[in-house]
Amino acid sequence: MLQSQVHLTLPAWLLQDYEQGRVYRDDAAQVGLAIELSRRNIDYRSGGPFGAAVFDGEGRLVAAGVNRVMPMSCSIAHAETMAYMLAQQRTQQPRLNQNGGSYTLATSAQPCCQCYGATVWAGVDTLLIGARAEDVMELTQFDEGPLPADWVGELEKRGIAVRRDIHRDDARAVLADYAKLGGETY
């Protein structure tokens, strides 16, 4: 029988431990949360070493996501897409900033080609990044896929500010620890 719906879930620890609406005042705190999520995801063995969170213009947590590719058998269940989907459901807006307001995505690592594309359409105004794609590929077996040569410029043309290397060493440490555990490519 052909299934007529897709059901993706986040781990219970995420929903229990991270309060929607909590304020994370600056870039460092927001990326710090994304890295903490990535660390906990590997500690709990609930997915790959990636975390992401969407914040409103006041720094309030709207939604958080972690990589769930292997547990959900779904190649698009990346931390960024999980956070985007949950934020869009919570705000009832397919493009987060469509009715005004400002939204930020903080992520433990630079978005892969899939998450880059999702970022173009998600309705965020700012993208905050911990580790770089080259860190991910150096420290793990993940293939981050192709991006435009000037991917930052392309996002900025669309009104999305990009700030990188926020807690980069901390984000790299999570990736390295994941590799030491013999991590599979999620």
Coordinates of C-alpha atoms in Angstrom, one line a residue, residues 55-119:
F55 CA 15.3 32.4 16.4
D56 CA 13.0 35.4 16.0
G57 CA 14.3 38.9 15.9
E58 CA 14.3 39.2 19.7
G59 CA 16.5 36.0 20.0
R60 CA 13.6 33.8 21.1
L61 CA 13.9 30.2 20.2
V62 CA 11.2 29.3 17.7
A63 CA 12.4 25.8 16.8
A64 CA 15.4 23.5 17.1
G65 CA 16.4 20.6 15.0
V66 CA 19.0 17.9 14.9
N67 CA 20.1 15.5 12.1
R68 CA 17.7 12.6 11.9
V69 CA 18.6 11.0 8.5
M70 CA 19.4 7.5 9.7
P71 CA 16.7 7.1 12.4
M72 CA 14.0 8.4 10.0
S73 CA 15.4 6.8 6.8
C74 CA 15.0 10.2 5.2
S75 CA 17.9 11.9 3.4
I76 CA 16.4 15.4 3.9
A77 CA 16.0 15.1 7.7
H78 CA 19.0 17.3 8.2
A79 CA 19.2 19.6 11.3
E80 CA 18.5 22.7 9.3
T81 CA 15.5 21.3 7.4
M82 CA 14.1 19.9 10.6
A83 CA 14.4 23.3 12.4
Y84 CA 12.9 25.1 9.3
M85 CA 9.9 22.7 9.1
L86 CA 9.1 22.9 12.8
A87 CA 9.5 26.7 12.8
Q88 CA 7.2 27.0 9.8
Q89 CA 4.6 24.8 11.4
R90 CA 4.8 26.8 14.7
T91 CA 4.4 30.2 12.9
Q92 CA 2.0 28.8 10.2
Q93 CA 4.2 30.5 7.6
P94 CA 5.9 28.6 4.8
R95 CA 8.3 31.5 4.4
L96 CA 9.1 32.6 8.0
N97 CA 9.6 36.3 7.3
Q98 CA 6.7 36.7 4.9
N99 CA 4.6 38.8 7.2
G100 CA 7.5 40.9 8.5
G101 CA 9.7 40.1 11.4
S102 CA 13.2 38.8 11.3
Y103 CA 14.4 35.3 11.7
T104 CA 17.8 33.7 12.1
L105 CA 19.1 30.2 11.6
A106 CA 22.0 29.2 13.7
T107 CA 23.7 26.0 12.7
S108 CA 26.6 23.9 14.1
A109 CA 28.1 23.6 10.6
Q110 CA 27.9 25.3 7.2
P111 CA 24.8 24.1 5.4
C112 CA 25.3 21.4 2.8
C113 CA 24.0 22.0 -0.8
Q114 CA 20.5 20.7 0.2
C115 CA 20.3 22.9 3.3
Y116 CA 21.7 25.9 1.4
G117 CA 18.8 25.5 -1.0
A118 CA 16.3 25.3 1.8
T119 CA 17.8 28.4 3.4

